[in-house]
Structure formats: structure tokens, C-alpha cells
Amino acid sequence: MDGRVIKEELPNQKWRFGLYLNGRDLPLSKVRAKTKFQRMISLVPFTHDMVPKSGIILDGTYLKGSPLYGPGIYIDDAGALRYGSHLDAHGQQRKNWVAPLRCLLLDGDTNPPDTYDFFHKEPEDYWEKPKGLSMVGFNQSGNPIFLSSINGSGRSRKSGDLGGISLRNAEEILLEEKCHTIFLFCDGWKCSAFLRSQWMVPGRNDRAYLYLLAFQREKRGKAPEGPSNFDLLMQGISIRMRVRAENPVVPVRSDPGFPPFGEKTNIVRYLKPGDVVTVYELRDNIWGRIGYNQWVNAKMLV
């Protein structure tokens, strides 16, 4: 791959994730010594007053800044990296959640609904101009893919000549990896990463304040052969499934669950026997998400 960009797929089955707030403005060497991370990518930039430029929830605390709005990434109780709203299926605030500067693609939709757009006024060459980038995509297996591009190399931004890549090219790279959801978290000089055991650092003085870290999970015994589609969903793997032939119809709901008694129905449409859908995640061991705010009873699929 081009020396200006690096990417790596980090399956949730093999990696656990965490967020690190670099409030003391430590250099990356000290951040790594302190956290022992094995992979890293910088996330949203902060202002000089330490105000994040997108919504962030860290250890259950909302960091004042941009509103909590639209889709983002979150870390579940098992340490897996997922994407979705800042609220869980029960309407409770997530413990660790970060909004992107922009959501480019959400479940295959190029115009995601309810997406907070930080760039109110883009320059005409914004999509084509090479720049530093920090991006996270999710492929058809549900695995996150980190992508980093830097604006320079060496001891300072002036000594580098790499120039980064354009947002358009970065999006194409993630689409080639079959990503159905793509987030942009940073697009400036502070973009940095440690991927494939390689550093991507623009300059000694350009430090980020929020990092997404990854740690290898302990190896476990060999997985049983021939898991069912539902077993794969239980493992956090996105998969194509079809409606069972014996089911008349399967309701698609706007929320994972049934509405309280007496309230308006949350059914938005129906699937027919034989319909094929992609199930991106499983909630409460029963509800499968097949799109943005679209949930079905996964036990009615095969």
C-alpha cells in the first residue's frame, strides 16, 4: 500500500478495545509505556481549551463539547468495538462512545439519517485534497478496520513530504475492504496511528488528546466446527440470513423489542419468507439489526 496510508483489520474475536484521554499531553512513547497498547489510532481533535469537536462519552461521563447526536463507535462490556447510537437498546447512555466528525456510510446508506455534520462549510477541494486522516470502517464480518493517513513525516510537520491522501481515496480503500459503515474521526495534522506494528506519526509536537487503543485477547481453544448462522451472530459476526420458509411474515421494528402496552406500534415493514438480509449485530440474544433503526427477531431467520 502507498506509504502515505496504512490500514489494518482488527477482529473483535482477537482484539479488545479501549479509549485513552491524553489530558496530560503525553508523547505517544509515554502513552504506549503507560497503557501497553498494541494498536492505536487517534480520534477526534480538541480545541485549545480541551473541548472535543464531536460528542464523547468516556467512562460514563459526557465530555462537554458537541452534542451527542447520530451514529458513532462504542465499546461494549466485552471490549468489542461496535457502532450505533450513544444510547443502548434500553435507552441508557453507553459507557464509552465517540461521535465522528462525519459518517460517510452507514449500513450501506450514503446519506445516513440523523448524522451530525461538523463541516458546515467545506472548501471545494475538501474531498480531493490530500490530508491526514483517521478513519474506522466496519466490514461485512462486523470487524473494524482502522485506516490512517498522515500529513508529513519526521521530527516536524515541515520536514515531511508524504502529504497524506484524499478523503475520496481513503473511502475507496475502505469500500474495497467491503466496508458497509465508514466513519471519519480526524482530518488534520494530529492524525497518527500504530498499525501493523508500524508508526504513522506526523511530527514530534503534534499530539492528539483522544486515542482508540487495541489489545490482543488471550488465545482460547479452537472454535467448534460448523457453527450455525445464529452462533456466528452470538460471536459478533455480521452475516447474511434469510427468513424461514415456515414463517408467514417477519415484522421489522424501529427498536429492538416490543413497545410498552398501549403505546404506538414500532413495526415499520415486513419481510416475506425467503427474503435475504444482512444482520449486523445481535441484542439480548434475540434481536438482529438489519439496518439503521431496523430490528427483527433473529430466531425467525436461518
CSV table of C-alpha atoms in Angstrom, one decimal, residues 1-11 15-18 28 32 37-43 81 133-137 144-150 165 170 173-174 177 183 185 191-202 211-216:
chain,number,residue,atom,x,y,z
A,1,MET,CA,0.0,0.0,0.0
A,2,ASP,CA,1.0,3.6,-0.5
A,3,GLY,CA,3.5,4.8,2.2
A,4,ARG,CA,1.2,7.7,3.0
A,5,VAL,CA,-1.6,5.4,4.3
A,6,ILE,CA,-1.9,2.3,6.4
A,7,LYS,CA,-4.8,0.1,7.3
A,8,GLU,CA,-5.5,-3.0,9.4
A,9,GLU,CA,-8.5,-5.2,10.2
A,10,LEU,CA,-8.8,-5.9,13.9
A,11,PRO,CA,-11.5,-8.6,14.5
A,15,TRP,CA,-8.8,-7.8,19.9
A,16,ARG,CA,-10.3,-5.8,22.7
A,17,PHE,CA,-10.6,-2.0,22.6
A,18,GLY,CA,-10.3,1.0,24.9
A,28,LEU,CA,3.0,8.7,22.2
A,32,ARG,CA,2.3,3.3,25.0
A,37,PHE,CA,-1.4,-0.8,23.7
A,38,GLN,CA,-0.6,-3.0,20.7
A,39,ARG,CA,-2.6,-1.0,18.1
A,40,MET,CA,-3.7,2.7,18.1
A,41,ILE,CA,-5.4,5.4,16.1
A,42,SER,CA,-6.0,9.0,17.0
A,43,LEU,CA,-9.6,10.1,17.2
A,81,LEU,CA,-15.8,-2.2,19.1
A,133,LEU,CA,-6.9,11.1,8.1
A,134,SER,CA,-8.1,8.9,11.0
A,135,MET,CA,-11.0,6.6,9.9
A,136,VAL,CA,-12.7,3.5,11.1
A,137,GLY,CA,-14.8,1.2,8.9
A,144,PRO,CA,-13.5,-2.9,12.5
A,145,ILE,CA,-10.8,-1.7,10.1
A,146,PHE,CA,-8.5,1.2,11.1
A,147,LEU,CA,-7.1,3.5,8.4
A,148,SER,CA,-4.6,6.3,9.0
A,149,SER,CA,-3.0,8.8,6.7
A,150,ILE,CA,-0.5,11.4,7.8
A,165,ILE,CA,-4.2,11.0,0.8
A,170,ALA,CA,-9.5,6.7,1.7
A,173,ILE,CA,-9.8,1.9,0.1
A,174,LEU,CA,-12.4,1.0,2.8
A,177,GLU,CA,-12.5,-3.9,2.0
A,183,PHE,CA,-16.6,7.0,10.0
A,185,PHE,CA,-12.7,11.0,13.1
A,191,CYS,CA,-3.8,12.2,12.9
A,192,SER,CA,-1.5,9.4,14.0
A,193,ALA,CA,-1.5,5.6,14.4
A,194,PHE,CA,0.4,2.4,15.3
A,195,LEU,CA,-0.9,-0.3,12.9
A,196,ARG,CA,0.8,-3.5,11.6
A,197,SER,CA,3.5,-2.7,14.2
A,198,GLN,CA,4.4,0.5,12.3
A,199,TRP,CA,4.2,4.0,13.5
A,200,MET,CA,2.4,6.7,11.5
A,201,VAL,CA,3.3,10.0,13.3
A,202,PRO,CA,3.3,13.4,11.5
A,211,TYR,CA,-6.8,7.7,21.2
A,212,LEU,CA,-8.6,4.4,20.3
A,213,LEU,CA,-6.4,1.6,21.6
A,214,ALA,CA,-6.5,-2.1,20.8
A,215,PHE,CA,-5.0,-5.0,22.8
A,216,GLN,CA,-4.8,-8.7,21.7
